[in-house]
């Protein structure tokens, strides 16, 4: 008995987690919820990849993250931005290592596998569930600072309509946290810096209903190259643009590498009097040296980490700054939410957002069909191309509005959020119009015995929040459906390729 008792208490001791004071938002600023001091993000993007790395989750490998956390602490950073994790893995060791080093996490819940596709935007159930799984995996840590619901999705005026879908996903992530977590964790968006849309997009994410507004806004800003200045770099204009902004804004990526080694002279501006009244700091792109040459450290094949000249330069610059903030109690925000931007040739996204994906609605729909997909359509040789080809065919010959979504018109079909498979079933039923002799489509479709009889009523079934503890179980990570679309130029093979493109391409696009 004694033995067991002491074993148990040992376990209890090792399970005690390091903790930091949670960060909260008041007005346009971040604060330490306990000391009430203003918090400035001194961050680094953390996504080591390639080489010996076996996965894409930097918060699941204790042997690497513990070393990295030490070096980051010595560098002077207090936040990591992580772009992709696997919610089914255990993150306790890494999150504890970062908490012990005083480092917070900003987590992208939109990933290459699960995100809105900017060319063919669509917000479906699978994306909703994957956001919920990532939130479940990280909401319990005191050093989780915030979630990023999209990174550079609309990145020019041709892709602006995609923001309607991102904002809907962001809205639902907020609601999910509110209804299932004991601590609210903010959800925001990270934008590129496109001259045509930068003004509209910052307002778009901070306008309308409180329930759908972003809690913070990030700008991936690569304007300051080499030994530039606040005026010459463009930072002064960017700062002016946010002078009345009512939510926190920070540089969600920075660190132009056109001149190397990077002197990081922008650090003095970001944490100095020109910017601290408006911005809440920034995140240097990025920790490890990769093919695109933004690394602060070199990680070799055996996992040894060596600081590069950029690391030393950044360390020197960070050591010079100590941003002066305000105290939470004495601060009162007098700014208001933005006006939704007018729709024009630069900005197409409607402020009418897509509905919350309703699992019950989709199930009711598939249960109500008298003509459905043959199981072979999805199994034997069935793939996204096959589904896409079928939908292409059906939507060029029949009215697909019930399964389509248009973010510029703000019009969303009743089943526009269902999985591609379910949309295809719906269209076989629609196209055969109750005539079982038409329910063939070259053997792809077959007659079905519906267990429900009122298809119309299915569209009225509201979404329910998924239960806690999904932890990836319900999410089909091998599926690309979150990034596929049946609206517009249908091409699932292109979509599948796009959906696996790494986020990092987005960052590089800023100044190419
Ligand atoms: C920036 O200025 C410093 C000090 O004047 C100089 O040593 C350094 O070479 C310059 N770096 C770049 C990239 O221009
Ligand atoms: C901020 O608000 C002031 C006062 O209403 C206004 O004069 C100014 O133009 C606004 N700035 C921006 C960037 O909208
Ligand atoms: C953790 O990282 C090290 C060093 O890169 C690597 O050798 C090891 O295989 C990784 N472990 C896992 C479980 O991915
Ligand atoms: C996917 O299905 C299409 C059409 O049935 C077929 O031509 C293609 O070879 C399949 N692709 C794969 C990777 O199985
Ligand atoms: C397609 O159906 C929708 C809704 O049922 C309708 O508003 C629209 O006019 C139809 N489009 C065409 C081209 O018939
Ligand atoms: C996930 O999707 C793949 C491919 O579409 C399918 O083969 C598999 O059965 C699905 N798994 C689950 C758990 O739904
Ligand atoms: C879809 O894209 C693939 C790859 O680019 C191309 O081969 C195929 O013809 C396209 N299909 C359609 C229906 O446009």
mmCIF file with all atom_site columns, C-alpha atoms in Angstrom, residues 133-323:
data_model
loop_
_atom_site.group_PDB
_atom_site.id
_atom_site.type_symbol
_atom_site.label_atom_id
_atom_site.label_alt_id
_atom_site.label_comp_id
_atom_site.label_asym_id
_atom_site.label_entity_id
_atom_site.label_seq_id
_atom_site.pdbx_PDB_ins_code
_atom_site.Cartn_x
_atom_site.Cartn_y
_atom_site.Cartn_z
_atom_site.occupancy
_atom_site.B_iso_or_equiv
_atom_site.pdbx_formal_charge
_atom_site.auth_seq_id
_atom_site.auth_comp_id
_atom_site.auth_asym_id
_atom_site.auth_atom_id
_atom_site.pdbx_PDB_model_num
ATOM 1   C CA . UNK A 1 133 ? -10.184 19.060 -32.422 1.00 0.00 ? 133 UNK A CA 1
ATOM 2   C CA . UNK A 1 134 ? -7.240  21.506 -32.410 1.00 0.00 ? 134 UNK A CA 1
ATOM 3   C CA . UNK A 1 135 ? -9.018  23.699 -29.862 1.00 0.00 ? 135 UNK A CA 1
ATOM 4   C CA . UNK A 1 136 ? -9.716  20.676 -27.649 1.00 0.00 ? 136 UNK A CA 1
ATOM 5   C CA . UNK A 1 137 ? -6.064  19.695 -27.771 1.00 0.00 ? 137 UNK A CA 1
ATOM 6   C CA . UNK A 1 138 ? -4.725  23.100 -26.653 1.00 0.00 ? 138 UNK A CA 1
ATOM 7   C CA . UNK A 1 139 ? -7.405  24.948 -24.700 1.00 0.00 ? 139 UNK A CA 1
ATOM 8   C CA . UNK A 1 140 ? -6.275  23.402 -21.426 1.00 0.00 ? 140 UNK A CA 1
ATOM 9   C CA . UNK A 1 141 ? -2.813  24.990 -21.351 1.00 0.00 ? 141 UNK A CA 1
ATOM 10  C CA . UNK A 1 142 ? -2.361  28.273 -19.516 1.00 0.00 ? 142 UNK A CA 1
ATOM 11  C CA . UNK A 1 143 ? 0.173   29.391 -22.127 1.00 0.00 ? 143 UNK A CA 1
ATOM 12  C CA . UNK A 1 144 ? -2.166  29.054 -25.102 1.00 0.00 ? 144 UNK A CA 1
ATOM 13  C CA . UNK A 1 145 ? -2.456  32.683 -26.157 1.00 0.00 ? 145 UNK A CA 1
ATOM 14  C CA . UNK A 1 146 ? -4.742  32.456 -29.151 1.00 0.00 ? 146 UNK A CA 1
ATOM 15  C CA . UNK A 1 147 ? -5.907  30.564 -32.217 1.00 0.00 ? 147 UNK A CA 1
ATOM 16  C CA . UNK A 1 148 ? -5.454  31.681 -35.821 1.00 0.00 ? 148 UNK A CA 1
ATOM 17  C CA . UNK A 1 149 ? -8.431  30.685 -37.962 1.00 0.00 ? 149 UNK A CA 1
ATOM 18  C CA . UNK A 1 150 ? -6.819  31.550 -41.290 1.00 0.00 ? 150 UNK A CA 1
ATOM 19  C CA . UNK A 1 151 ? -3.497  32.680 -42.703 1.00 0.00 ? 151 UNK A CA 1
ATOM 20  C CA . UNK A 1 152 ? -3.369  34.798 -45.869 1.00 0.00 ? 152 UNK A CA 1
ATOM 21  C CA . UNK A 1 153 ? -6.447  33.144 -47.325 1.00 0.00 ? 153 UNK A CA 1
ATOM 22  C CA . UNK A 1 154 ? -7.695  36.121 -49.335 1.00 0.00 ? 154 UNK A CA 1
ATOM 23  C CA . UNK A 1 155 ? -4.356  37.437 -50.520 1.00 0.00 ? 155 UNK A CA 1
ATOM 24  C CA . UNK A 1 156 ? -5.341  39.700 -53.406 1.00 0.00 ? 156 UNK A CA 1
ATOM 25  C CA . UNK A 1 157 ? -8.434  41.202 -54.966 1.00 0.00 ? 157 UNK A CA 1
ATOM 26  C CA . UNK A 1 158 ? -9.261  38.056 -56.936 1.00 0.00 ? 158 UNK A CA 1
ATOM 27  C CA . UNK A 1 159 ? -9.575  35.953 -53.774 1.00 0.00 ? 159 UNK A CA 1
ATOM 28  C CA . UNK A 1 160 ? -11.351 38.356 -51.443 1.00 0.00 ? 160 UNK A CA 1
ATOM 29  C CA . UNK A 1 161 ? -14.650 36.425 -51.396 1.00 0.00 ? 161 UNK A CA 1
ATOM 30  C CA . UNK A 1 162 ? -12.929 33.554 -49.556 1.00 0.00 ? 162 UNK A CA 1
ATOM 31  C CA . UNK A 1 163 ? -12.883 35.742 -46.440 1.00 0.00 ? 163 UNK A CA 1
ATOM 32  C CA . UNK A 1 164 ? -16.632 35.194 -45.949 1.00 0.00 ? 164 UNK A CA 1
ATOM 33  C CA . UNK A 1 165 ? -15.903 31.499 -45.390 1.00 0.00 ? 165 UNK A CA 1
ATOM 34  C CA . UNK A 1 166 ? -12.919 32.142 -43.139 1.00 0.00 ? 166 UNK A CA 1
ATOM 35  C CA . UNK A 1 167 ? -14.945 34.531 -41.031 1.00 0.00 ? 167 UNK A CA 1
ATOM 36  C CA . UNK A 1 168 ? -17.723 31.976 -40.673 1.00 0.00 ? 168 UNK A CA 1
ATOM 37  C CA . UNK A 1 169 ? -15.188 29.377 -39.512 1.00 0.00 ? 169 UNK A CA 1
ATOM 38  C CA . UNK A 1 170 ? -13.706 31.914 -37.099 1.00 0.00 ? 170 UNK A CA 1
ATOM 39  C CA . UNK A 1 171 ? -17.181 32.722 -35.744 1.00 0.00 ? 171 UNK A CA 1
ATOM 40  C CA . UNK A 1 172 ? -17.872 29.062 -35.081 1.00 0.00 ? 172 UNK A CA 1
ATOM 41  C CA . UNK A 1 173 ? -14.489 28.490 -33.440 1.00 0.00 ? 173 UNK A CA 1
ATOM 42  C CA . UNK A 1 174 ? -15.288 31.359 -31.055 1.00 0.00 ? 174 UNK A CA 1
ATOM 43  C CA . UNK A 1 175 ? -18.689 29.892 -30.273 1.00 0.00 ? 175 UNK A CA 1
ATOM 44  C CA . UNK A 1 176 ? -17.168 26.465 -29.761 1.00 0.00 ? 176 UNK A CA 1
ATOM 45  C CA . UNK A 1 177 ? -14.682 27.817 -27.212 1.00 0.00 ? 177 UNK A CA 1
ATOM 46  C CA . UNK A 1 178 ? -17.363 29.848 -25.449 1.00 0.00 ? 178 UNK A CA 1
ATOM 47  C CA . UNK A 1 179 ? -19.687 26.904 -25.107 1.00 0.00 ? 179 UNK A CA 1
ATOM 48  C CA . UNK A 1 180 ? -17.202 24.169 -24.213 1.00 0.00 ? 180 UNK A CA 1
ATOM 49  C CA . UNK A 1 181 ? -14.161 25.692 -22.446 1.00 0.00 ? 181 UNK A CA 1
ATOM 50  C CA . UNK A 1 182 ? -13.745 27.112 -18.965 1.00 0.00 ? 182 UNK A CA 1
ATOM 51  C CA . UNK A 1 183 ? -11.253 29.740 -20.162 1.00 0.00 ? 183 UNK A CA 1
ATOM 52  C CA . UNK A 1 184 ? -12.027 31.753 -23.275 1.00 0.00 ? 184 UNK A CA 1
ATOM 53  C CA . UNK A 1 185 ? -9.123  31.805 -25.710 1.00 0.00 ? 185 UNK A CA 1
ATOM 54  C CA . UNK A 1 186 ? -9.133  34.477 -28.428 1.00 0.00 ? 186 UNK A CA 1
ATOM 55  C CA . UNK A 1 187 ? -9.468  33.598 -32.111 1.00 0.00 ? 187 UNK A CA 1
ATOM 56  C CA . UNK A 1 188 ? -8.095  35.826 -34.848 1.00 0.00 ? 188 UNK A CA 1
ATOM 57  C CA . UNK A 1 189 ? -6.875  36.053 -38.406 1.00 0.00 ? 189 UNK A CA 1
ATOM 58  C CA . UNK A 1 190 ? -3.446  36.587 -40.000 1.00 0.00 ? 190 UNK A CA 1
ATOM 59  C CA . UNK A 1 191 ? -3.376  38.563 -43.243 1.00 0.00 ? 191 UNK A CA 1
ATOM 60  C CA . UNK A 1 192 ? -0.797  39.198 -45.902 1.00 0.00 ? 192 UNK A CA 1
ATOM 61  C CA . UNK A 1 193 ? -0.140  42.821 -46.795 1.00 0.00 ? 193 UNK A CA 1
ATOM 62  C CA . UNK A 1 194 ? -1.667  43.372 -50.222 1.00 0.00 ? 194 UNK A CA 1
ATOM 63  C CA . UNK A 1 195 ? -1.995  47.000 -51.225 1.00 0.00 ? 195 UNK A CA 1
ATOM 64  C CA . UNK A 1 196 ? -5.439  46.545 -52.803 1.00 0.00 ? 196 UNK A CA 1
ATOM 65  C CA . UNK A 1 197 ? -7.146  44.645 -50.021 1.00 0.00 ? 197 UNK A CA 1
ATOM 66  C CA . UNK A 1 198 ? -5.242  45.577 -46.865 1.00 0.00 ? 198 UNK A CA 1
ATOM 67  C CA . UNK A 1 199 ? -7.682  48.272 -45.885 1.00 0.00 ? 199 UNK A CA 1
ATOM 68  C CA . UNK A 1 200 ? -10.848 46.296 -46.512 1.00 0.00 ? 200 UNK A CA 1
ATOM 69  C CA . UNK A 1 201 ? -9.684  43.041 -44.974 1.00 0.00 ? 201 UNK A CA 1
ATOM 70  C CA . UNK A 1 202 ? -8.680  44.549 -41.638 1.00 0.00 ? 202 UNK A CA 1
ATOM 71  C CA . UNK A 1 203 ? -12.137 46.109 -41.364 1.00 0.00 ? 203 UNK A CA 1
ATOM 72  C CA . UNK A 1 204 ? -13.923 43.015 -42.640 1.00 0.00 ? 204 UNK A CA 1
ATOM 73  C CA . UNK A 1 205 ? -12.612 40.843 -39.815 1.00 0.00 ? 205 UNK A CA 1
ATOM 74  C CA . UNK A 1 206 ? -13.477 43.506 -37.247 1.00 0.00 ? 206 UNK A CA 1
ATOM 75  C CA . UNK A 1 207 ? -17.002 44.419 -38.347 1.00 0.00 ? 207 UNK A CA 1
ATOM 76  C CA . UNK A 1 208 ? -20.537 43.153 -37.852 1.00 0.00 ? 208 UNK A CA 1
ATOM 77  C CA . UNK A 1 209 ? -21.839 41.021 -34.998 1.00 0.00 ? 209 UNK A CA 1
ATOM 78  C CA . UNK A 1 210 ? -19.554 40.698 -32.014 1.00 0.00 ? 210 UNK A CA 1
ATOM 79  C CA . UNK A 1 211 ? -19.981 36.935 -32.258 1.00 0.00 ? 211 UNK A CA 1
ATOM 80  C CA . UNK A 1 212 ? -18.307 36.833 -35.657 1.00 0.00 ? 212 UNK A CA 1
ATOM 81  C CA . UNK A 1 213 ? -15.640 39.533 -35.252 1.00 0.00 ? 213 UNK A CA 1
ATOM 82  C CA . UNK A 1 214 ? -12.025 38.466 -34.902 1.00 0.00 ? 214 UNK A CA 1
ATOM 83  C CA . UNK A 1 215 ? -10.580 38.887 -31.417 1.00 0.00 ? 215 UNK A CA 1
ATOM 84  C CA . UNK A 1 216 ? -7.245  40.023 -32.879 1.00 0.00 ? 216 UNK A CA 1
ATOM 85  C CA . UNK A 1 217 ? -5.744  40.727 -36.283 1.00 0.00 ? 217 UNK A CA 1
ATOM 86  C CA . UNK A 1 218 ? -2.265  39.852 -37.513 1.00 0.00 ? 218 UNK A CA 1
ATOM 87  C CA . UNK A 1 219 ? -0.392  41.269 -40.482 1.00 0.00 ? 219 UNK A CA 1
ATOM 88  C CA . UNK A 1 220 ? 2.416   39.301 -42.082 1.00 0.00 ? 220 UNK A CA 1
ATOM 89  C CA . UNK A 1 221 ? 4.630   42.281 -42.812 1.00 0.00 ? 221 UNK A CA 1
ATOM 90  C CA . UNK A 1 222 ? 7.847   42.013 -44.768 1.00 0.00 ? 222 UNK A CA 1
ATOM 91  C CA . UNK A 1 223 ? 8.303   45.683 -45.682 1.00 0.00 ? 223 UNK A CA 1
ATOM 92  C CA . UNK A 1 224 ? 11.331  46.421 -43.530 1.00 0.00 ? 224 UNK A CA 1
ATOM 93  C CA . UNK A 1 225 ? 14.427  45.055 -45.255 1.00 0.00 ? 225 UNK A CA 1
ATOM 94  C CA . UNK A 1 226 ? 17.986  45.496 -43.989 1.00 0.00 ? 226 UNK A CA 1
ATOM 95  C CA . UNK A 1 227 ? 18.796  48.767 -42.209 1.00 0.00 ? 227 UNK A CA 1
ATOM 96  C CA . UNK A 1 228 ? 15.544  50.479 -43.070 1.00 0.00 ? 228 UNK A CA 1
ATOM 97  C CA . UNK A 1 229 ? 13.642  53.008 -40.977 1.00 0.00 ? 229 UNK A CA 1
ATOM 98  C CA . UNK A 1 230 ? 10.128  53.496 -39.627 1.00 0.00 ? 230 UNK A CA 1
ATOM 99  C CA . UNK A 1 231 ? 9.405   56.046 -42.354 1.00 0.00 ? 231 UNK A CA 1
ATOM 100 C CA . UNK A 1 232 ? 11.193  54.441 -45.318 1.00 0.00 ? 232 UNK A CA 1
ATOM 101 C CA . UNK A 1 233 ? 9.953   50.911 -44.711 1.00 0.00 ? 233 UNK A CA 1
ATOM 102 C CA . UNK A 1 234 ? 6.246   51.655 -44.915 1.00 0.00 ? 234 UNK A CA 1
ATOM 103 C CA . UNK A 1 235 ? 5.789   50.789 -41.235 1.00 0.00 ? 235 UNK A CA 1
ATOM 104 C CA . UNK A 1 236 ? 4.647   54.352 -40.534 1.00 0.00 ? 236 UNK A CA 1
ATOM 105 C CA . UNK A 1 237 ? 1.770   54.124 -43.034 1.00 0.00 ? 237 UNK A CA 1
ATOM 106 C CA . UNK A 1 238 ? 0.825   50.692 -41.784 1.00 0.00 ? 238 UNK A CA 1
ATOM 107 C CA . UNK A 1 239 ? 0.764   52.017 -38.230 1.00 0.00 ? 239 UNK A CA 1
ATOM 108 C CA . UNK A 1 240 ? -1.415  54.989 -39.176 1.00 0.00 ? 240 UNK A CA 1
ATOM 109 C CA . UNK A 1 241 ? -3.916  52.649 -40.844 1.00 0.00 ? 241 UNK A CA 1
ATOM 110 C CA . UNK A 1 242 ? -4.601  50.954 -37.518 1.00 0.00 ? 242 UNK A CA 1
ATOM 111 C CA . UNK A 1 243 ? -4.802  54.115 -35.404 1.00 0.00 ? 243 UNK A CA 1
ATOM 112 C CA . UNK A 1 244 ? -8.529  53.645 -34.694 1.00 0.00 ? 244 UNK A CA 1
ATOM 113 C CA . UNK A 1 245 ? -8.597  49.875 -34.701 1.00 0.00 ? 245 UNK A CA 1
ATOM 114 C CA . UNK A 1 246 ? -10.535 48.394 -31.809 1.00 0.00 ? 246 UNK A CA 1
ATOM 115 C CA . UNK A 1 247 ? -8.892  44.959 -31.431 1.00 0.00 ? 247 UNK A CA 1
ATOM 116 C CA . UNK A 1 248 ? -5.234  44.043 -30.900 1.00 0.00 ? 248 UNK A CA 1
ATOM 117 C CA . UNK A 1 249 ? -3.068  44.016 -34.003 1.00 0.00 ? 249 UNK A CA 1
ATOM 118 C CA . UNK A 1 250 ? 0.435   42.586 -34.284 1.00 0.00 ? 250 UNK A CA 1
ATOM 119 C CA . UNK A 1 251 ? 2.953   41.501 -36.891 1.00 0.00 ? 251 UNK A CA 1
ATOM 120 C CA . UNK A 1 252 ? 1.990   37.870 -37.273 1.00 0.00 ? 252 UNK A CA 1
ATOM 121 C CA . UNK A 1 253 ? 5.174   37.375 -39.337 1.00 0.00 ? 253 UNK A CA 1
ATOM 122 C CA . UNK A 1 254 ? 8.090   39.712 -39.998 1.00 0.00 ? 254 UNK A CA 1
ATOM 123 C CA . UNK A 1 255 ? 11.721  39.542 -41.035 1.00 0.00 ? 255 UNK A CA 1
ATOM 124 C CA . UNK A 1 256 ? 12.461  40.387 -44.674 1.00 0.00 ? 256 UNK A CA 1
ATOM 125 C CA . UNK A 1 257 ? 15.523  38.426 -45.794 1.00 0.00 ? 257 UNK A CA 1
ATOM 126 C CA . UNK A 1 258 ? 16.462  40.308 -48.941 1.00 0.00 ? 258 UNK A CA 1
ATOM 127 C CA . UNK A 1 259 ? 19.583  41.459 -47.064 1.00 0.00 ? 259 UNK A CA 1
ATOM 128 C CA . UNK A 1 260 ? 21.400  38.930 -44.936 1.00 0.00 ? 260 UNK A CA 1
ATOM 129 C CA . UNK A 1 261 ? 22.372  38.444 -42.248 1.00 0.00 ? 261 UNK A CA 1
ATOM 130 C CA . UNK A 1 262 ? 19.251  40.218 -41.105 1.00 0.00 ? 262 UNK A CA 1
ATOM 131 C CA . UNK A 1 263 ? 20.103  43.145 -38.809 1.00 0.00 ? 263 UNK A CA 1
ATOM 132 C CA . UNK A 1 264 ? 16.583  43.141 -37.269 1.00 0.00 ? 264 UNK A CA 1
ATOM 133 C CA . UNK A 1 265 ? 16.657  46.878 -36.793 1.00 0.00 ? 265 UNK A CA 1
ATOM 134 C CA . UNK A 1 266 ? 12.845  46.865 -37.026 1.00 0.00 ? 266 UNK A CA 1
ATOM 135 C CA . UNK A 1 267 ? 12.772  45.440 -33.494 1.00 0.00 ? 267 UNK A CA 1
ATOM 136 C CA . UNK A 1 268 ? 13.540  48.896 -32.059 1.00 0.00 ? 268 UNK A CA 1
ATOM 137 C CA . UNK A 1 269 ? 10.594  50.342 -33.980 1.00 0.00 ? 269 UNK A CA 1
ATOM 138 C CA . UNK A 1 270 ? 8.148   47.538 -33.185 1.00 0.00 ? 270 UNK A CA 1
ATOM 139 C CA . UNK A 1 271 ? 8.798   47.816 -29.435 1.00 0.00 ? 271 UNK A CA 1
ATOM 140 C CA . UNK A 1 272 ? 9.466   51.559 -29.411 1.00 0.00 ? 272 UNK A CA 1
ATOM 141 C CA . UNK A 1 273 ? 7.247   54.619 -29.000 1.00 0.00 ? 273 UNK A CA 1
ATOM 142 C CA . UNK A 1 274 ? 6.304   54.852 -32.705 1.00 0.00 ? 274 UNK A CA 1
ATOM 143 C CA . UNK A 1 275 ? 4.482   51.531 -32.622 1.00 0.00 ? 275 UNK A CA 1
ATOM 144 C CA . UNK A 1 276 ? 3.667   50.312 -29.126 1.00 0.00 ? 276 UNK A CA 1
ATOM 145 C CA . UNK A 1 277 ? 0.602   52.542 -28.854 1.00 0.00 ? 277 UNK A CA 1
ATOM 146 C CA . UNK A 1 278 ? -0.959  50.660 -31.786 1.00 0.00 ? 278 UNK A CA 1
ATOM 147 C CA . UNK A 1 279 ? 0.752   47.281 -32.154 1.00 0.00 ? 279 UNK A CA 1
ATOM 148 C CA . UNK A 1 280 ? 1.177   44.433 -29.698 1.00 0.00 ? 280 UNK A CA 1
ATOM 149 C CA . UNK A 1 281 ? 4.546   43.231 -30.962 1.00 0.00 ? 281 UNK A CA 1
ATOM 150 C CA . UNK A 1 282 ? 5.346   40.664 -33.602 1.00 0.00 ? 282 UNK A CA 1
ATOM 151 C CA . UNK A 1 283 ? 6.579   37.244 -34.639 1.00 0.00 ? 283 UNK A CA 1
ATOM 152 C CA . UNK A 1 284 ? 9.856   36.708 -36.466 1.00 0.00 ? 284 UNK A CA 1
ATOM 153 C CA . UNK A 1 285 ? 9.746   34.345 -39.368 1.00 0.00 ? 285 UNK A CA 1
ATOM 154 C CA . UNK A 1 286 ? 11.176  31.742 -38.490 1.00 0.00 ? 286 UNK A CA 1
ATOM 155 C CA . UNK A 1 287 ? 13.016  29.447 -36.069 1.00 0.00 ? 287 UNK A CA 1
ATOM 156 C CA . UNK A 1 288 ? 14.744  26.786 -38.188 1.00 0.00 ? 288 UNK A CA 1
ATOM 157 C CA . UNK A 1 289 ? 16.772  27.264 -41.334 1.00 0.00 ? 289 UNK A CA 1
ATOM 158 C CA . UNK A 1 290 ? 14.902  25.794 -44.305 1.00 0.00 ? 290 UNK A CA 1
ATOM 159 C CA . UNK A 1 291 ? 15.239  26.063 -48.080 1.00 0.00 ? 291 UNK A CA 1
ATOM 160 C CA . UNK A 1 292 ? 13.727  29.553 -48.046 1.00 0.00 ? 292 UNK A CA 1
ATOM 161 C CA . UNK A 1 293 ? 16.509  30.951 -45.797 1.00 0.00 ? 293 UNK A CA 1
ATOM 162 C CA . UNK A 1 294 ? 14.594  32.542 -42.960 1.00 0.00 ? 294 UNK A CA 1
ATOM 163 C CA . UNK A 1 295 ? 16.150  30.507 -40.168 1.00 0.00 ? 295 UNK A CA 1
ATOM 164 C CA . UNK A 1 296 ? 17.497  31.750 -36.866 1.00 0.00 ? 296 UNK A CA 1
ATOM 165 C CA . UNK A 1 297 ? 19.042  28.373 -36.089 1.00 0.00 ? 297 UNK A CA 1
ATOM 166 C CA . UNK A 1 298 ? 20.384  25.432 -38.041 1.00 0.00 ? 298 UNK A CA 1
ATOM 167 C CA . UNK A 1 299 ? 19.066  22.019 -37.064 1.00 0.00 ? 299 UNK A CA 1
ATOM 168 C CA . UNK A 1 300 ? 21.245  19.209 -38.381 1.00 0.00 ? 300 UNK A CA 1
ATOM 169 C CA . UNK A 1 301 ? 20.345  15.636 -39.223 1.00 0.00 ? 301 UNK A CA 1
ATOM 170 C CA . UNK A 1 302 ? 21.058  14.441 -35.663 1.00 0.00 ? 302 UNK A CA 1
ATOM 171 C CA . UNK A 1 303 ? 18.866  17.141 -34.173 1.00 0.00 ? 303 UNK A CA 1
ATOM 172 C CA . UNK A 1 304 ? 21.724  19.397 -33.008 1.00 0.00 ? 304 UNK A CA 1
ATOM 173 C CA . UNK A 1 305 ? 20.722  23.052 -32.944 1.00 0.00 ? 305 UNK A CA 1
ATOM 174 C CA . UNK A 1 306 ? 23.232  25.780 -33.828 1.00 0.00 ? 306 UNK A CA 1
ATOM 175 C CA . UNK A 1 307 ? 22.375  29.489 -33.671 1.00 0.00 ? 307 UNK A CA 1
ATOM 176 C CA . UNK A 1 308 ? 22.992  31.393 -36.915 1.00 0.00 ? 308 UNK A CA 1
ATOM 177 C CA . UNK A 1 309 ? 24.069  35.054 -37.232 1.00 0.00 ? 309 UNK A CA 1
ATOM 178 C CA . UNK A 1 310 ? 20.378  36.053 -37.458 1.00 0.00 ? 310 UNK A CA 1
ATOM 179 C CA . UNK A 1 311 ? 19.853  34.570 -34.000 1.00 0.00 ? 311 UNK A CA 1
ATOM 180 C CA . UNK A 1 312 ? 22.638  36.685 -32.520 1.00 0.00 ? 312 UNK A CA 1
ATOM 181 C CA . UNK A 1 313 ? 21.426  39.828 -34.258 1.00 0.00 ? 313 UNK A CA 1
ATOM 182 C CA . UNK A 1 314 ? 17.861  39.332 -33.107 1.00 0.00 ? 314 UNK A CA 1
ATOM 183 C CA . UNK A 1 315 ? 19.053  38.609 -29.574 1.00 0.00 ? 315 UNK A CA 1
ATOM 184 C CA . UNK A 1 316 ? 21.062  41.833 -29.516 1.00 0.00 ? 316 UNK A CA 1
ATOM 185 C CA . UNK A 1 317 ? 18.085  43.845 -30.775 1.00 0.00 ? 317 UNK A CA 1
ATOM 186 C CA . UNK A 1 318 ? 15.565  42.249 -28.414 1.00 0.00 ? 318 UNK A CA 1
ATOM 187 C CA . UNK A 1 319 ? 17.874  42.945 -25.471 1.00 0.00 ? 319 UNK A CA 1
ATOM 188 C CA . UNK A 1 320 ? 17.757  46.677 -26.292 1.00 0.00 ? 320 UNK A CA 1
ATOM 189 C CA . UNK A 1 321 ? 13.992  47.042 -26.034 1.00 0.00 ? 321 UNK A CA 1
ATOM 190 C CA . UNK A 1 322 ? 11.628  47.165 -23.095 1.00 0.00 ? 322 UNK A CA 1
ATOM 191 C CA . UNK A 1 323 ? 8.266   48.296 -24.425 1.00 0.00 ? 323 UNK A CA 1
#
